[in-house]
Amino acid sequence: MSLDLQAIVRAVGGECLQHRVTDRTRIDGVAHIEAFVVVGNPDYVTLVTGSTTELQRRLEYTNSVEDPLVNAVFVSHENSAALRALLAEHRMTGILGARVDQVALHATLAALIAEDRAASDRLVAAGMNVLTQVARRGGVTAVIAELARRIDGWAVLLDAQGQLIASAGAGRLHISDAVAVALGRPVRVRHEGLQVHQVGSDRDLAGYLVIATRSSSTSRSRDLATQAAALFDLLLRTHDPSRTERLGRGALYEILIGGGDSAQALLRRWGVHERSLTGFSLGARTRTVDLERALRRWFDELGAEHIFAAESDGIRGFVRDDLAAELASRVQAFESMGGLVALGLGDPAPTEQLNRSAVQARQALDTALEEGQRVLSFSRLPTVDLVLRALNGSPRDQLARVLSPLFDDAGEPGELAQTLRVFLAEHGAHRRSAERLGVHRQTLVARIRRVEELTGLSMDQADDRATAWLALRVAGL
């Protein structure tokens, strides 16, 4: 329901006398005075109609016992001093002086509310139609992203034990609050108005859907989320025989990245006998496209082995050198309703040394997404390419040491290094960077300040940003 008291005043005329509730309060229904018994939802208000005599008799009859009627809103075409005084005495909100006479007033209000409910139902039905279509293309991840967009807020999907399955628009604090509310933990929740929707039945619980909306249409969001929870129940229980295959490909991909004789031997067992391959990275600015399904179809059309693995931010893999251009042409021609789909290509590399080509492909993909290009080869990055190729020995090591405080003892990048890469890739845009990282904007600001403290660089200085970017490239990020 989206109707509030202001909307009623605009529709039937009159003046709103605000006492217990304001004129921004939303409405859940209309009733005659004698039929009103209880407040259905404390966040909404019920309109009541009747004569001044009926209202006075009902209020005076209660005496010291507070009648729930005082929490409703009396609507009348009358606007007398006695009626105003009666409402003021009991602090009851009213809309007086309606231009519709008393006989037609109740029917008019009922029609307005019914029309509003029908419009809300149509929007929910349209939303579910889109969510269903999105589910076919991108599964749970795509549905949660579209749901968050439609409710103008954030959404978190948890399993029955409170472990995160998927989220959209939610930072770490949102997820913590979602877990606390879903599991009923006695902690202070930092976000009010969270809605928890059970996924599955009490006997066969699959998880919880927690949402929060910035929109005033909470009931519409509730209805859409309730139906989305049923859709998630279906998606989570649908057997996916390719899951084991994806896990296996991921493990095999790690062996290829490790290089050496084991990588060559694995490729031969995989049916790949080429001496060199080209690394690629496929990513998107949208979560509503099933990249893996599209890539699988393209590789089948090319007659290529499925040497790729899905990661959280895209798909990484290798393709025969002679098929790289064919793969690029398919990405170039791919039309996505949700946003940009981009491909980054590395330089061909020997099968025992594929890691460098994989790193180059990821760097090319990052630049392609930043610049809005569909296909980009690492060799087309002249500035970064020339600088990195010219650096050898001591200068390269010195550049790498600039960001050494952001890496652990094993040389693996930490949270701050990943944050810096996203921040620079988004040209220092705090909002977009925070969204990509899934954190609050203030959390991002705190991390960047910590990076500056540890490295001595200032992200306000162009030279320092360039230095940090090159250092990240040297590190393979």
GROMACS .gro file of C-alpha atoms in nm:
model
  477
    1MET     CA    1   0.000   0.000   0.000
    2SER     CA    2   0.136   0.342  -0.099
    3LEU     CA    3  -0.161   0.565  -0.008
    4ASP     CA    4  -0.105   0.802   0.283
    5LEU     CA    5  -0.330   1.060   0.450
    6GLN     CA    6  -0.200   1.335   0.222
    7ALA     CA    7  -0.314   1.134  -0.081
    8ILE     CA    8  -0.660   1.094   0.072
    9VAL     CA    9  -0.688   1.469   0.130
   10ARG     CA   10  -0.593   1.531  -0.232
   11ALA     CA   11  -0.855   1.281  -0.350
   12VAL     CA   12  -1.157   1.374  -0.136
   13GLY     CA   13  -1.063   1.723  -0.018
   14GLY     CA   14  -1.082   1.853   0.337
   15GLU     CA   15  -0.825   1.921   0.607
   16CYS     CA   16  -0.614   1.676   0.805
   17LEU     CA   17  -0.608   1.738   1.180
   18GLN     CA   18  -0.296   1.560   1.302
   19HIS     CA   19  -0.287   1.424   1.656
   20ARG     CA   20  -0.168   1.066   1.713
   21VAL     CA   21  -0.051   1.009   1.356
   22THR     CA   22   0.091   1.238   1.088
   23ASP     CA   23  -0.042   1.302   0.740
   24ARG     CA   24   0.246   1.092   0.598
   25THR     CA   25   0.117   0.774   0.762
   26ARG     CA   26   0.017   0.503   0.513
   27ILE     CA   27  -0.328   0.346   0.504
   28ASP     CA   28  -0.423  -0.021   0.520
   29GLY     CA   29  -0.802  -0.006   0.491
   30VAL     CA   30  -1.135   0.161   0.567
   31ALA     CA   31  -1.413   0.057   0.808
   32HIS     CA   32  -1.735   0.187   0.961
   33ILE     CA   33  -1.702   0.298   1.322
   34GLU     CA   34  -1.909   0.008   1.457
   35ALA     CA   35  -1.700  -0.244   1.260
   36PHE     CA   36  -1.359  -0.120   1.378
   37VAL     CA   37  -1.221  -0.348   1.651
   38VAL     CA   38  -0.842  -0.365   1.652
   39VAL     CA   39  -0.534  -0.202   1.496
   40GLY     CA   40  -0.410  -0.445   1.233
   41ASN     CA   41  -0.061  -0.306   1.173
   42PRO     CA   42   0.100  -0.040   1.396
   43ASP     CA   43   0.292   0.095   1.096
   44TYR     CA   44  -0.032   0.170   0.910
   45VAL     CA   45  -0.359   0.341   0.992
   46THR     CA   46  -0.722   0.256   0.921
   47LEU     CA   47  -0.974   0.511   0.798
   48VAL     CA   48  -1.313   0.508   0.973
   49THR     CA   49  -1.636   0.666   0.859
   50GLY     CA   50  -1.968   0.737   1.027
   51SER     CA   51  -2.166   1.017   1.184
   52THR     CA   52  -2.039   1.253   1.452
   53THR     CA   53  -2.302   1.110   1.688
   54GLU     CA   54  -2.171   0.755   1.639
   55LEU     CA   55  -1.814   0.871   1.696
   56GLN     CA   56  -1.906   1.059   2.014
   57ARG     CA   57  -2.107   0.766   2.153
   58ARG     CA   58  -1.820   0.522   2.083
   59LEU     CA   59  -1.556   0.741   2.244
   60GLU     CA   60  -1.763   0.835   2.549
   61TYR     CA   61  -1.865   0.473   2.608
   62THR     CA   62  -1.504   0.362   2.662
   63ASN     CA   63  -1.447   0.608   2.949
   64SER     CA   64  -1.111   0.523   3.106
   65VAL     CA   65  -1.046   0.223   2.885
   66GLU     CA   66  -0.865   0.347   2.577
   67ASP     CA   67  -1.048   0.244   2.263
   68PRO     CA   68  -0.824   0.139   1.970
   69LEU     CA   69  -1.048   0.363   1.763
   70VAL     CA   70  -0.842   0.665   1.874
   71ASN     CA   71  -0.552   0.526   1.672
   72ALA     CA   72  -0.762   0.530   1.355
   73VAL     CA   73  -0.840   0.833   1.137
   74PHE     CA   74  -1.195   0.966   1.127
   75VAL     CA   75  -1.300   1.092   0.782
   76SER     CA   76  -1.611   1.306   0.746
   77HIS     CA   77  -1.766   1.575   0.529
   78GLU     CA   78  -1.850   1.762   0.852
   79ASN     CA   79  -1.613   2.025   0.991
   80SER     CA   80  -1.780   2.170   1.299
   81ALA     CA   81  -1.616   2.320   1.608
   82ALA     CA   82  -1.775   2.048   1.823
   83LEU     CA   83  -1.624   1.771   1.607
   84ARG     CA   84  -1.283   1.936   1.617
   85ALA     CA   85  -1.304   1.962   1.995
   86LEU     CA   86  -1.403   1.595   2.026
   87LEU     CA   87  -1.105   1.483   1.819
   88ALA     CA   88  -0.869   1.710   2.010
   89GLU     CA   89  -0.999   1.583   2.345
   90HIS     CA   90  -0.917   1.222   2.256
   91ARG     CA   91  -0.611   1.315   2.046
   92MET     CA   92  -0.763   1.137   1.748
   93THR     CA   93  -0.651   1.228   1.396
   94GLY     CA   94  -0.920   1.323   1.146
   95ILE     CA   95  -0.984   1.444   0.793
   96LEU     CA   96  -1.272   1.691   0.808
   97GLY     CA   97  -1.460   1.886   0.543
   98ALA     CA   98  -1.439   1.629   0.265
   99ARG     CA   99  -1.611   1.742  -0.051
  100VAL     CA  100  -1.780   1.399  -0.082
  101ASP     CA  101  -2.103   1.369   0.118
  102GLN     CA  102  -2.136   1.112   0.394
  103VAL     CA  103  -2.342   0.868   0.185
  104ALA     CA  104  -2.076   0.827  -0.086
  105LEU     CA  105  -1.768   0.886   0.130
  106HIS     CA  106  -1.713   0.530   0.249
  107ALA     CA  107  -1.755   0.385  -0.102
  108THR     CA  108  -1.514   0.645  -0.244
  109LEU     CA  109  -1.246   0.563   0.014
  110ALA     CA  110  -1.290   0.189  -0.042
  111ALA     CA  111  -1.251   0.239  -0.418
  112LEU     CA  112  -0.932   0.444  -0.371
  113ILE     CA  113  -0.779   0.177  -0.149
  114ALA     CA  114  -0.884  -0.106  -0.381
  115GLU     CA  115  -0.732   0.076  -0.679
  116ASP     CA  116  -0.407   0.130  -0.488
  117ARG     CA  117  -0.393  -0.238  -0.392
  118ALA     CA  118  -0.454  -0.343  -0.752
  119ALA     CA  119  -0.174  -0.116  -0.875
  120SER     CA  120   0.059  -0.257  -0.610
  121ASP     CA  121  -0.034  -0.612  -0.707
  122ARG     CA  122   0.039  -0.537  -1.072
  123LEU     CA  123   0.382  -0.403  -0.983
  124VAL     CA  124   0.458  -0.711  -0.772
  125ALA     CA  125   0.341  -0.941  -1.053
  126ALA     CA  126   0.556  -0.755  -1.304
  127GLY     CA  127   0.851  -0.774  -1.066
  128MET     CA  128   0.811  -1.149  -1.022
  129ASN     CA  129   0.791  -1.192  -1.398
  130VAL     CA  130   1.128  -1.019  -1.433
  131LEU     CA  131   1.279  -1.215  -1.141
  132THR     CA  132   1.170  -1.541  -1.302
  133GLN     CA  133   1.328  -1.447  -1.633
  134VAL     CA  134   1.646  -1.337  -1.456
  135ALA     CA  135   1.656  -1.669  -1.266
  136ARG     CA  136   1.670  -1.856  -1.596
  137ARG     CA  137   1.973  -1.656  -1.708
  138GLY     CA  138   2.173  -1.610  -1.391
  139GLY     CA  139   2.031  -1.820  -1.107
  140VAL     CA  140   2.039  -1.712  -0.742
  141THR     CA  141   2.306  -1.444  -0.788
  142ALA     CA  142   2.113  -1.267  -1.063
  143VAL     CA  143   1.781  -1.285  -0.876
  144ILE     CA  144   1.923  -1.133  -0.556
  145ALA     CA  145   2.076  -0.848  -0.757
  146GLU     CA  146   1.751  -0.772  -0.940
  147LEU     CA  147   1.549  -0.795  -0.618
  148ALA     CA  148   1.775  -0.541  -0.444
  149ARG     CA  149   1.732  -0.305  -0.737
  150ARG     CA  150   1.353  -0.336  -0.743
  151ILE     CA  151   1.306  -0.275  -0.372
  152ASP     CA  152   1.556   0.014  -0.379
  153GLY     CA  153   1.761  -0.131  -0.096
  154TRP     CA  154   1.967  -0.439  -0.018
  155ALA     CA  155   1.902  -0.811   0.012
  156VAL     CA  156   2.085  -1.098   0.181
  157LEU     CA  157   2.018  -1.470   0.127
  158LEU     CA  158   2.132  -1.702   0.408
  159ASP     CA  159   2.120  -2.076   0.450
  160ALA     CA  160   1.945  -2.239   0.746
  161GLN     CA  161   2.258  -2.201   0.962
  162GLY     CA  162   2.300  -1.832   0.882
  163GLN     CA  163   2.584  -1.873   0.633
  164LEU     CA  164   2.586  -1.628   0.344
  165ILE     CA  165   2.466  -1.765   0.008
  166ALA     CA  166   2.435  -1.442  -0.189
  167SER     CA  167   2.384  -1.070  -0.132
  168ALA     CA  168   2.335  -0.750  -0.329
  169GLY     CA  169   2.377  -0.391  -0.218
  170ALA     CA  170   2.478  -0.509   0.130
  171GLY     CA  171   2.804  -0.435   0.308
  172ARG     CA  172   2.957  -0.636   0.588
  173LEU     CA  173   2.752  -0.461   0.858
  174HIS     CA  174   2.430  -0.527   0.667
  175ILE     CA  175   2.515  -0.897   0.644
  176SER     CA  176   2.594  -0.914   1.016
  177ASP     CA  177   2.260  -0.754   1.097
  178ALA     CA  178   2.081  -0.987   0.856
  179VAL     CA  179   2.231  -1.292   1.028
  180ALA     CA  180   2.142  -1.158   1.374
  181VAL     CA  181   1.780  -1.085   1.280
  182ALA     CA  182   1.729  -1.412   1.089
  183LEU     CA  183   1.866  -1.629   1.371
  184GLY     CA  184   1.720  -1.420   1.654
  185ARG     CA  185   2.055  -1.346   1.813
  186PRO     CA  186   2.052  -1.104   2.109
  187VAL     CA  187   2.270  -0.833   1.954
  188ARG     CA  188   2.213  -0.470   1.869
  189VAL     CA  189   2.096  -0.438   1.511
  190ARG     CA  190   2.218  -0.121   1.339
  191HIS     CA  191   1.944  -0.113   1.076
  192GLU     CA  192   1.576  -0.070   1.155
  193GLY     CA  193   1.294  -0.204   0.944
  194LEU     CA  194   1.461  -0.527   0.832
  195GLN     CA  195   1.224  -0.783   0.683
  196VAL     CA  196   1.296  -1.155   0.728
  197HIS     CA  197   1.134  -1.402   0.488
  198GLN     CA  198   1.166  -1.773   0.546
  199VAL     CA  199   1.285  -1.978   0.249
  200GLY     CA  200   1.110  -2.313   0.269
  201SER     CA  201   0.880  -2.451   0.538
  202ASP     CA  202   0.945  -2.501   0.910
  203ARG     CA  203   0.998  -2.871   0.850
  204ASP     CA  204   1.216  -2.826   0.544
  205LEU     CA  205   1.394  -2.496   0.599
  206ALA     CA  206   1.629  -2.388   0.317
  207GLY     CA  207   1.732  -2.050   0.456
  208TYR     CA  208   1.631  -1.689   0.510
  209LEU     CA  209   1.589  -1.386   0.285
  210VAL     CA  210   1.653  -1.057   0.464
  211ILE     CA  211   1.579  -0.726   0.294
  212ALA     CA  212   1.585  -0.356   0.377
  213THR     CA  213   1.437  -0.088   0.157
  214ARG     CA  214   1.481   0.287   0.127
  215SER     CA  215   1.141   0.311  -0.043
  216SER     CA  216   0.822   0.410   0.139
  217SER     CA  217   0.636   0.119  -0.024
  218THR     CA  218   0.728  -0.138   0.241
  219SER     CA  219   0.421  -0.354   0.180
  220ARG     CA  220   0.501  -0.383  -0.190
  221SER     CA  221   0.858  -0.476  -0.106
  222ARG     CA  222   0.728  -0.731   0.146
  223ASP     CA  223   0.499  -0.891  -0.111
  224LEU     CA  224   0.774  -0.908  -0.373
  225ALA     CA  225   1.025  -1.048  -0.125
  226THR     CA  226   0.776  -1.312  -0.006
  227GLN     CA  227   0.736  -1.440  -0.361
  228ALA     CA  228   1.110  -1.411  -0.423
  229ALA     CA  229   1.168  -1.632  -0.117
  230ALA     CA  230   0.951  -1.900  -0.280
  231LEU     CA  231   1.157  -1.865  -0.599
  232PHE     CA  232   1.481  -1.901  -0.400
  233ASP     CA  233   1.340  -2.215  -0.238
  234LEU     CA  234   1.297  -2.365  -0.584
  235LEU     CA  235   1.640  -2.252  -0.706
  236LEU     CA  236   1.824  -2.377  -0.397
  237ARG     CA  237   1.661  -2.720  -0.418
  238THR     CA  238   1.713  -2.766  -0.792
  239HIS     CA  239   1.991  -3.018  -0.843
  240ASP     CA  240   2.284  -2.873  -1.037
  241PRO     CA  241   2.492  -3.158  -1.186
  242SER     CA  242   2.749  -2.910  -1.318
  243ARG     CA  243   2.853  -2.798  -0.969
  244THR     CA  244   3.104  -3.082  -0.931
  245GLU     CA  245   3.230  -3.011  -1.280
  246ARG     CA  246   3.291  -2.645  -1.194
  247LEU     CA  247   3.477  -2.736  -0.876
  248GLY     CA  248   3.691  -2.979  -1.072
  249ARG     CA  249   3.772  -2.727  -1.342
  250GLY     CA  250   3.868  -2.476  -1.074
  251ALA     CA  251   4.115  -2.719  -0.920
  252LEU     CA  252   4.260  -2.806  -1.262
  253TYR     CA  253   4.292  -2.437  -1.349
  254GLU     CA  254   4.505  -2.384  -1.037
  255ILE     CA  255   4.742  -2.657  -1.157
  256LEU     CA  256   4.777  -2.482  -1.494
  257ILE     CA  257   4.853  -2.153  -1.320
  258GLY     CA  258   5.123  -2.330  -1.118
  259GLY     CA  259   5.300  -2.418  -1.444
  260GLY     CA  260   5.581  -2.664  -1.504
  261ASP     CA  261   5.569  -3.025  -1.623
  262SER     CA  262   5.253  -3.101  -1.424
  263ALA     CA  263   5.065  -2.833  -1.619
  264GLN     CA  264   5.177  -2.977  -1.953
  265ALA     CA  265   5.088  -3.330  -1.846
  266LEU     CA  266   4.744  -3.218  -1.729
  267LEU     CA  267   4.674  -3.046  -2.063
  268ARG     CA  268   4.765  -3.359  -2.254
  269ARG     CA  269   4.523  -3.561  -2.040
  270TRP     CA  270   4.267  -3.285  -2.104
  271GLY     CA  271   4.307  -3.345  -2.476
  272VAL     CA  272   4.506  -3.026  -2.543
  273HIS     CA  273   4.836  -3.081  -2.728
  274GLU     CA  274   4.921  -2.723  -2.832
  275ARG     CA  275   5.257  -2.589  -2.710
  276SER     CA  276   5.112  -2.245  -2.626
  277LEU     CA  277   4.777  -2.104  -2.519
  278THR     CA  278   4.623  -1.759  -2.474
  279GLY     CA  279   4.487  -1.655  -2.136
  280PHE     CA  280   4.148  -1.483  -2.119
  281SER     CA  281   3.926  -1.321  -1.857
  282LEU     CA  282   3.554  -1.274  -1.908
  283GLY     CA  283   3.362  -1.035  -1.686
  284ALA     CA  284   3.059  -0.810  -1.678
  285ARG     CA  285   2.920  -0.492  -1.528
  286THR     CA  286   2.600  -0.679  -1.453
  287ARG     CA  287   2.502  -0.982  -1.245
  288THR     CA  288   2.204  -1.072  -1.458
  289VAL     CA  289   2.402  -1.259  -1.726
  290ASP     CA  290   2.508  -1.623  -1.688
  291LEU     CA  291   2.862  -1.583  -1.823
  292GLU     CA  292   2.951  -1.948  -1.775
  293ARG     CA  293   2.657  -2.070  -1.978
  294ALA     CA  294   2.738  -1.830  -2.263
  295LEU     CA  295   3.107  -1.924  -2.258
  296ARG     CA  296   3.027  -2.294  -2.258
  297ARG     CA  297   2.812  -2.246  -2.568
  298TRP     CA  298   3.085  -2.046  -2.745
  299PHE     CA  299   3.351  -2.307  -2.672
  300ASP     CA  300   3.122  -2.581  -2.802
  301GLU     CA  301   3.070  -2.383  -3.123
  302LEU     CA  302   3.447  -2.339  -3.158
  303GLY     CA  303   3.519  -2.704  -3.082
  304ALA     CA  304   3.750  -2.601  -2.797
  305GLU     CA  305   3.816  -2.777  -2.469
  306HIS     CA  306   3.654  -2.610  -2.166
  307ILE     CA  307   3.976  -2.486  -2.006
  308PHE     CA  308   3.821  -2.225  -1.777
  309ALA     CA  309   3.699  -2.179  -1.422
  310ALA     CA  310   3.440  -1.947  -1.270
  311GLU     CA  311   3.547  -1.707  -0.995
  312SER     CA  312   3.355  -1.454  -0.791
  313ASP     CA  313   3.421  -1.166  -1.031
  314GLY     CA  314   3.426  -1.346  -1.366
  315ILE     CA  315   3.566  -1.641  -1.557
  316ARG     CA  316   3.934  -1.714  -1.616
  317GLY     CA  317   4.071  -1.961  -1.865
  318PHE     CA  318   4.284  -2.043  -2.167
  319VAL     CA  319   4.201  -2.087  -2.533
  320ARG     CA  320   4.400  -2.203  -2.835
  321ASP     CA  321   4.590  -1.917  -2.993
  322ASP     CA  322   4.413  -1.961  -3.327
  323LEU     CA  323   4.070  -1.944  -3.159
  324ALA     CA  324   4.128  -1.629  -2.951
  325ALA     CA  325   4.004  -1.401  -3.231
  326GLU     CA  326   3.692  -1.616  -3.278
  327LEU     CA  327   3.614  -1.596  -2.906
  328ALA     CA  328   3.664  -1.220  -2.919
  329SER     CA  329   3.420  -1.186  -3.210
  330ARG     CA  330   3.149  -1.370  -3.016
  331VAL     CA  331   3.191  -1.144  -2.713
  332GLN     CA  332   3.187  -0.841  -2.942
  333ALA     CA  333   2.857  -0.952  -3.095
  334PHE     CA  334   2.695  -1.056  -2.765
  335GLU     CA  335   2.395  -0.842  -2.671
  336SER     CA  336   2.319  -0.815  -2.301
  337MET     CA  337   2.008  -0.650  -2.156
  338GLY     CA  338   2.176  -0.598  -1.821
  339GLY     CA  339   2.504  -0.423  -1.903
  340LEU     CA  340   2.852  -0.453  -2.049
  341VAL     CA  341   3.012  -0.796  -2.099
  342ALA     CA  342   3.385  -0.768  -2.164
  343LEU     CA  343   3.678  -0.994  -2.257
  344GLY     CA  344   4.043  -0.944  -2.174
  345LEU     CA  345   4.311  -1.137  -2.366
  346GLY     CA  346   4.671  -1.199  -2.264
  347ASP     CA  347   4.969  -1.272  -2.487
  348PRO     CA  348   5.020  -1.633  -2.604
  349ALA     CA  349   5.239  -1.822  -2.357
  350PRO     CA  350   5.406  -2.166  -2.337
  351THR     CA  351   5.183  -2.420  -2.168
  352GLU     CA  352   5.431  -2.461  -1.883
  353GLN     CA  353   5.427  -2.082  -1.816
  354LEU     CA  354   5.064  -1.978  -1.846
  355ASN     CA  355   5.041  -1.767  -1.531
  356ARG     CA  356   5.178  -1.453  -1.697
  357SER     CA  357   4.921  -1.469  -1.977
  358ALA     CA  358   4.646  -1.514  -1.717
  359VAL     CA  359   4.763  -1.204  -1.527
  360GLN     CA  360   4.778  -1.004  -1.850
  361ALA     CA  361   4.424  -1.112  -1.939
  362ARG     CA  362   4.290  -0.994  -1.605
  363GLN     CA  363   4.464  -0.660  -1.641
  364ALA     CA  364   4.318  -0.620  -1.990
  365LEU     CA  365   3.969  -0.707  -1.859
  366ASP     CA  366   3.994  -0.447  -1.580
  367THR     CA  367   4.083  -0.178  -1.833
  368ALA     CA  368   3.807  -0.292  -2.072
  369LEU     CA  369   3.543  -0.265  -1.800
  370GLU     CA  370   3.676   0.074  -1.690
  371GLU     CA  371   3.674   0.214  -2.044
  372GLY     CA  372   3.352   0.047  -2.158
  373GLN     CA  373   3.519  -0.171  -2.422
  374ARG     CA  374   3.391  -0.518  -2.506
  375VAL     CA  375   3.724  -0.675  -2.607
  376LEU     CA  376   4.075  -0.566  -2.518
  377SER     CA  377   4.411  -0.740  -2.559
  378PHE     CA  378   4.699  -0.682  -2.324
  379SER     CA  379   4.914  -0.588  -2.622
  380ARG     CA  380   4.678  -0.293  -2.679
  381LEU     CA  381   4.778  -0.143  -2.344
  382PRO     CA  382   5.084   0.045  -2.471
  383THR     CA  383   5.154   0.263  -2.167
  384VAL     CA  384   5.147  -0.009  -1.903
  385ASP     CA  385   5.299  -0.265  -2.140
  386LEU     CA  386   5.598  -0.050  -2.235
  387VAL     CA  387   5.669   0.054  -1.878
  388LEU     CA  388   5.651  -0.298  -1.738
  389ARG     CA  389   5.856  -0.448  -2.019
  390ALA     CA  390   6.123  -0.182  -1.967
  391LEU     CA  391   6.150  -0.257  -1.596
  392ASN     CA  392   6.387  -0.535  -1.506
  393GLY     CA  393   6.600  -0.624  -1.208
  394SER     CA  394   6.644  -0.360  -0.938
  395PRO     CA  395   6.395  -0.096  -1.068
  396ARG     CA  396   6.120  -0.357  -1.093
  397ASP     CA  397   6.197  -0.486  -0.745
  398GLN     CA  398   6.196  -0.133  -0.604
  399LEU     CA  399   5.858  -0.064  -0.757
  400ALA     CA  400   5.720  -0.389  -0.618
  401ARG     CA  401   5.842  -0.297  -0.267
  402VAL     CA  402   5.631   0.019  -0.266
  403LEU     CA  403   5.324  -0.188  -0.176
  404SER     CA  404   5.501  -0.461   0.023
  405PRO     CA  405   5.320  -0.363   0.348
  406LEU     CA  406   4.995  -0.464   0.178
  407PHE     CA  407   5.112  -0.821   0.115
  408ASP     CA  408   5.163  -1.107   0.362
  409ASP     CA  409   5.485  -1.300   0.424
  410ALA     CA  410   5.404  -1.540   0.142
  411GLY     CA  411   5.364  -1.251  -0.103
  412GLU     CA  412   4.987  -1.287  -0.124
  413PRO     CA  413   4.782  -0.964  -0.150
  414GLY     CA  414   4.577  -0.875   0.154
  415GLU     CA  415   4.246  -0.696   0.190
  416LEU     CA  416   4.410  -0.355   0.161
  417ALA     CA  417   4.584  -0.445  -0.166
  418GLN     CA  418   4.257  -0.563  -0.320
  419THR     CA  419   4.083  -0.249  -0.196
  420LEU     CA  420   4.352  -0.028  -0.350
  421ARG     CA  421   4.323  -0.207  -0.686
  422VAL     CA  422   3.946  -0.156  -0.701
  423PHE     CA  423   3.976   0.205  -0.583
  424LEU     CA  424   4.228   0.291  -0.854
  425ALA     CA  425   4.037   0.093  -1.118
  426GLU     CA  426   3.729   0.304  -1.041
  427HIS     CA  427   3.935   0.627  -1.074
  428GLY     CA  428   3.897   0.705  -0.705
  429ALA     CA  429   3.516   0.702  -0.713
  430HIS     CA  430   3.418   0.613  -0.357
  431ARG     CA  431   3.060   0.505  -0.424
  432ARG     CA  432   3.140   0.271  -0.714
  433SER     CA  433   3.444   0.132  -0.533
  434ALA     CA  434   3.243   0.058  -0.219
  435GLU     CA  435   2.973  -0.114  -0.427
  436ARG     CA  436   3.226  -0.338  -0.604
  437LEU     CA  437   3.387  -0.433  -0.274
  438GLY     CA  438   3.054  -0.480  -0.098
  439VAL     CA  439   3.146  -0.251   0.192
  440HIS     CA  440   3.017   0.072   0.339
  441ARG     CA  441   3.163   0.392   0.196
  442GLN     CA  442   3.316   0.487   0.533
  443THR     CA  443   3.484   0.146   0.550
  444LEU     CA  444   3.642   0.215   0.211
  445VAL     CA  445   3.765   0.557   0.327
  446ALA     CA  446   3.922   0.400   0.638
  447ARG     CA  447   4.099   0.135   0.429
  448ILE     CA  448   4.242   0.391   0.185
  449ARG     CA  449   4.372   0.598   0.476
  450ARG     CA  450   4.539   0.287   0.615
  451VAL     CA  451   4.698   0.218   0.274
  452GLU     CA  452   4.838   0.570   0.271
  453GLU     CA  453   4.976   0.527   0.623
  454LEU     CA  454   5.149   0.199   0.540
  455THR     CA  455   5.291   0.297   0.200
  456GLY     CA  456   5.355   0.669   0.241
  457LEU     CA  457   5.160   0.735  -0.079
  458SER     CA  458   4.881   0.989  -0.112
  459MET     CA  459   4.586   0.898  -0.326
  460ASP     CA  460   4.527   1.271  -0.378
  461GLN     CA  461   4.851   1.293  -0.578
  462ALA     CA  462   4.846   1.185  -0.944
  463ASP     CA  463   5.210   1.065  -0.933
  464ASP     CA  464   5.143   0.850  -0.627
  465ARG     CA  465   4.833   0.698  -0.785
  466ALA     CA  466   5.033   0.614  -1.098
  467THR     CA  467   5.308   0.459  -0.886
  468ALA     CA  468   5.058   0.250  -0.693
  469TRP     CA  469   4.892   0.131  -1.015
  470LEU     CA  470   5.221   0.023  -1.172
  471ALA     CA  471   5.321  -0.150  -0.848
  472LEU     CA  472   4.995  -0.342  -0.852
  473ARG     CA  473   5.057  -0.444  -1.213
  474VAL     CA  474   5.406  -0.566  -1.125
  475ALA     CA  475   5.248  -0.772  -0.845
  476GLY     CA  476   5.006  -0.927  -1.095
  477LEU     CA  477   4.691  -0.753  -0.968
   0.00000   0.00000   0.00000
